[in-house]
Short mmCIF file of C-alpha atoms in Angstrom, two decimals:
data_model
loop_
_atom_site.label_atom_id
_atom_site.label_comp_id
_atom_site.label_asym_id
_atom_site.label_seq_id
_atom_site.Cartn_x
_atom_site.Cartn_y
_atom_site.Cartn_z
CA UNK A 1 -16.29 143.72 274.41
CA UNK A 2 -17.26 142.09 277.70
CA UNK A 3 -13.80 140.47 277.98
CA UNK A 4 -12.21 143.86 277.31
CA UNK A 5 -14.29 145.55 280.03
CA UNK A 6 -13.66 142.74 282.54
CA UNK A 7 -9.92 143.02 281.90
CA UNK A 8 -9.83 146.77 282.56
CA UNK A 9 -12.41 146.70 285.36
CA UNK A 10 -12.08 143.29 287.10
CA UNK A 11 -15.10 142.18 289.09
CA UNK A 12 -14.51 143.19 292.70
CA UNK A 13 -17.04 143.87 295.43
CA UNK A 14 -17.84 147.57 295.47
CA UNK A 15 -18.11 147.43 299.25
CA UNK A 16 -15.10 145.47 300.48
CA UNK A 17 -13.00 144.80 297.39
CA UNK A 18 -13.20 141.00 297.49
CA UNK A 19 -13.08 139.39 294.06
CA UNK A 20 -15.77 137.46 292.23
CA UNK A 21 -18.92 139.56 292.69
CA UNK A 22 -19.84 143.22 292.39
CA UNK A 23 -21.66 143.01 295.73
CA UNK A 24 -20.62 140.12 297.94
CA UNK A 25 -23.08 138.36 300.24
CA UNK A 26 -21.76 140.08 303.37
CA UNK A 27 -21.97 143.57 301.85
CA UNK A 28 -25.42 142.92 300.43
CA UNK A 29 -26.65 142.26 303.95
CA UNK A 30 -25.58 145.80 304.86
CA UNK A 31 -27.76 147.43 302.17
CA UNK A 32 -30.98 148.79 303.71
CA UNK A 33 -34.26 147.48 302.31
CA UNK A 34 -37.06 150.01 302.75
CA UNK A 35 -39.53 149.05 305.46
CA UNK A 36 -41.92 151.94 304.75
CA UNK A 37 -43.24 153.55 301.59
CA UNK A 38 -44.60 156.97 300.78
CA UNK A 39 -46.51 158.95 298.20
CA UNK A 40 -43.92 160.05 295.66
CA UNK A 41 -45.58 163.45 295.27
CA UNK A 42 -46.13 164.68 298.85
CA UNK A 43 -43.98 162.16 300.80
CA UNK A 44 -46.89 161.10 303.03
CA UNK A 45 -46.51 157.50 304.20
CA UNK A 46 -48.76 155.11 302.27
CA UNK A 47 -49.15 151.37 301.80
CA UNK A 48 -46.82 150.04 299.09
CA UNK A 49 -45.97 153.54 297.87
CA UNK A 50 -49.27 154.33 296.20
CA UNK A 51 -50.18 157.97 295.67
CA UNK A 52 -52.22 159.38 298.54
CA UNK A 53 -55.88 160.38 298.20
CA UNK A 54 -55.00 164.03 297.53
CA UNK A 55 -52.35 163.29 294.89
CA UNK A 56 -53.58 160.22 293.02
CA UNK A 57 -55.92 162.07 290.66
CA UNK A 58 -52.95 163.99 289.27
CA UNK A 59 -51.19 160.85 288.03
CA UNK A 60 -51.71 157.99 285.62
CA UNK A 61 -49.16 156.04 287.65
CA UNK A 62 -50.72 154.23 290.63
CA UNK A 63 -47.63 154.24 292.82
CA UNK A 64 -43.91 153.57 293.00
CA UNK A 65 -42.29 150.74 294.94
CA UNK A 66 -38.79 151.83 296.04
CA UNK A 67 -36.55 149.04 297.27
CA UNK A 68 -33.60 150.89 298.79
CA UNK A 69 -31.88 154.23 299.32
CA UNK A 70 -29.74 156.04 296.74
CA UNK A 71 -27.98 157.82 299.62
CA UNK A 72 -26.44 154.47 300.50
CA UNK A 73 -22.98 154.70 298.89
CA UNK A 74 -22.94 151.07 297.79
CA UNK A 75 -26.32 151.37 296.06
CA UNK A 76 -25.32 154.61 294.35
CA UNK A 77 -22.00 153.20 293.18
CA UNK A 78 -23.58 149.96 291.93
CA UNK A 79 -26.11 151.83 289.80
CA UNK A 80 -23.43 154.09 288.34
CA UNK A 81 -21.12 151.18 287.56
CA UNK A 82 -23.98 149.36 285.82
CA UNK A 83 -24.91 152.34 283.66
CA UNK A 84 -21.60 154.03 282.97
CA UNK A 85 -18.99 151.28 283.19
CA UNK A 86 -21.19 148.85 281.22
CA UNK A 87 -21.03 146.23 283.99
CA UNK A 88 -23.93 144.11 282.78
CA UNK A 89 -23.47 141.50 285.53
CA UNK A 90 -24.18 143.95 288.34
CA UNK A 91 -27.80 144.04 287.20
CA UNK A 92 -28.38 140.67 288.85
CA UNK A 93 -27.06 142.01 292.16
CA UNK A 94 -29.40 145.01 292.01
CA UNK A 95 -32.33 142.84 290.95
CA UNK A 96 -31.91 140.90 294.19
CA UNK A 97 -32.70 144.10 296.10
CA UNK A 98 -35.98 144.41 294.18
CA UNK A 99 -36.84 140.78 294.88
CA UNK A 100 -36.00 141.03 298.60
CA UNK A 101 -38.10 144.18 298.87
CA UNK A 102 -41.14 142.64 297.16
CA UNK A 103 -40.91 139.50 299.27
CA UNK A 104 -40.64 141.55 302.48
CA UNK A 105 -43.60 143.71 301.51
CA UNK A 106 -45.57 140.64 300.41
CA UNK A 107 -46.84 142.73 297.53
CA UNK A 108 -49.17 140.66 295.38
CA UNK A 109 -47.90 140.51 291.79
CA UNK A 110 -50.04 137.68 290.43
CA UNK A 111 -50.80 138.02 286.71
CA UNK A 112 -48.90 141.33 286.45
CA UNK A 113 -47.03 142.04 283.24
CA UNK A 114 -43.46 143.17 283.88
CA UNK A 115 -41.74 145.60 281.52
CA UNK A 116 -38.69 147.87 281.61
CA UNK A 117 -38.63 151.59 280.95
CA UNK A 118 -37.27 151.63 277.39
CA UNK A 119 -34.22 153.45 276.16
CA UNK A 120 -34.16 155.31 272.87
CA UNK A 121 -32.62 152.89 270.31
CA UNK A 122 -29.53 155.01 269.73
CA UNK A 123 -28.86 155.13 273.48
CA UNK A 124 -29.38 151.39 273.81
CA UNK A 125 -26.91 150.70 270.98
CA UNK A 126 -24.32 152.96 272.59
CA UNK A 127 -24.61 151.27 275.99
CA UNK A 128 -25.07 147.79 274.59
CA UNK A 129 -27.99 146.98 276.89
CA UNK A 130 -30.90 148.54 278.76
CA UNK A 131 -30.18 148.35 282.50
CA UNK A 132 -33.92 148.42 283.26
CA UNK A 133 -34.44 145.39 281.02
CA UNK A 134 -31.86 143.41 283.01
CA UNK A 135 -33.69 144.19 286.25
CA UNK A 136 -37.10 143.43 284.72
CA UNK A 137 -36.02 140.04 283.38
CA UNK A 138 -34.64 138.88 286.75
CA UNK A 139 -37.74 140.04 288.62
CA UNK A 140 -40.12 138.42 286.12
CA UNK A 141 -38.18 135.14 286.16
CA UNK A 142 -38.08 134.99 289.96
CA UNK A 143 -41.82 135.53 290.35
CA UNK A 144 -42.73 133.54 287.24
CA UNK A 145 -44.37 136.54 285.58
CA UNK A 146 -44.58 137.43 281.89
CA UNK A 147 -42.21 140.13 280.66
CA UNK A 148 -42.56 142.38 277.64
CA UNK A 149 -39.46 144.21 276.40
CA UNK A 150 -40.59 145.16 272.91
CA UNK A 151 -43.90 146.96 272.84
CA UNK A 152 -43.40 149.98 275.08
CA UNK A 153 -41.32 152.26 272.85
CA UNK A 154 -39.45 155.49 273.42
CA UNK A 155 -40.35 157.56 270.37
CA UNK A 156 -37.69 160.23 270.54
CA UNK A 157 -34.39 161.02 272.18
CA UNK A 158 -34.70 163.18 275.27
CA UNK A 159 -32.27 165.22 277.32
CA UNK A 160 -30.60 163.67 280.33
CA UNK A 161 -33.11 164.04 283.17
CA UNK A 162 -30.41 164.39 285.83
CA UNK A 163 -29.58 167.93 284.73
CA UNK A 164 -33.20 169.17 284.75
CA UNK A 165 -35.61 170.57 287.34
CA UNK A 166 -38.99 168.99 288.07
CA UNK A 167 -41.01 171.00 285.53
CA UNK A 168 -38.34 170.52 282.87
CA UNK A 169 -38.29 166.77 283.50
CA UNK A 170 -42.02 166.52 282.84
CA UNK A 171 -41.90 168.49 279.60
CA UNK A 172 -38.76 166.66 278.48
CA UNK A 173 -40.43 163.23 278.47
CA UNK A 174 -44.06 164.23 277.81
CA UNK A 175 -45.48 162.23 274.91
CA UNK A 176 -42.21 160.41 274.32
CA UNK A 177 -43.52 156.87 274.95
CA UNK A 178 -46.00 154.73 273.05
CA UNK A 179 -47.48 151.25 273.50
CA UNK A 180 -47.33 149.41 270.18
CA UNK A 181 -48.64 145.99 271.16
CA UNK A 182 -52.09 144.53 271.59
CA UNK A 183 -54.59 146.30 273.84
CA UNK A 184 -53.76 145.94 277.52
CA UNK A 185 -57.39 145.61 278.54
CA UNK A 186 -57.47 145.27 282.32
CA UNK A 187 -53.80 144.27 282.70
CA UNK A 188 -51.75 145.28 285.73
CA UNK A 189 -48.27 146.49 284.82
CA UNK A 190 -45.04 146.49 286.84
CA UNK A 191 -42.79 149.09 285.23
CA UNK A 192 -39.14 148.57 286.20
CA UNK A 193 -36.37 151.17 286.31
CA UNK A 194 -33.15 151.68 288.25
CA UNK A 195 -33.78 155.10 289.85
CA UNK A 196 -36.75 157.41 290.32
CA UNK A 197 -36.42 161.11 291.15
CA UNK A 198 -39.60 163.05 290.39
CA UNK A 199 -41.29 160.12 288.63
CA UNK A 200 -41.64 162.05 285.35
CA UNK A 201 -40.37 159.19 283.17
CA UNK A 202 -42.47 156.55 284.91
CA UNK A 203 -45.51 158.83 284.65
CA UNK A 204 -44.99 159.39 280.91
CA UNK A 205 -44.79 155.62 280.44
CA UNK A 206 -47.90 155.09 282.59
CA UNK A 207 -49.87 157.56 280.49
CA UNK A 208 -49.11 155.55 277.35
CA UNK A 209 -49.97 152.27 279.06
CA UNK A 210 -53.25 153.55 280.53
CA UNK A 211 -54.23 154.86 277.08
CA UNK A 212 -53.67 151.31 275.82
CA UNK A 213 -56.11 149.95 278.41
CA UNK A 214 -53.93 149.03 281.39
CA UNK A 215 -55.83 148.83 284.70
CA UNK A 216 -52.96 149.68 287.05
CA UNK A 217 -49.37 150.74 286.45
CA UNK A 218 -46.87 150.51 289.30
CA UNK A 219 -43.26 151.62 289.20
CA UNK A 220 -40.65 149.33 290.73
CA UNK A 221 -37.21 150.87 291.23
CA UNK A 222 -33.99 150.13 293.09
CA UNK A 223 -33.74 153.55 294.70
CA UNK A 224 -34.96 157.14 294.76
CA UNK A 225 -32.42 159.68 293.54
#
């Protein structure tokens, strides 16, 4: 299948068209890495993207680290090619943005448990992979952190979030995730996804993880949609 996809869609830089990589080194240097972070709810600037004092009590999620900007055409195209053209290899290129962002922010990730936002099994079989898992594995390997890809489960299929408003997004994913591993007593979690919009999916995951005993749950995403 991979050979078939590579034959139809040869690997060419999405920025300049040079062959060999989806994002060449020169084009990657042109992608902005966020230098400031903000509360996802009210957009007030905060350290590391945590929720501000007024908003934090409304969320199980502690904050969202956003590496880059979805309005950047190269970032947007790379995410779409990964998800909808099944270009597994581009996940490594996007994971580099997460790594560069964390290293620039000097965010402490010691002892954190990394995990991807899970797909519903039927969706994962259709795509052949979970794009969030690819990102999570590269981040965990780079920072020598443990990764768990099995125990946070999506219990039911949900509608595509992109077509929904904020309130609909929350109700769409409410109660749709469950932690099925050992208790997370006091663990700090880095929850990895490709894009965040309202944060409804990350929040639903965080609720399940906090119920299982997690101390902190942080989202880590490539860009905000």
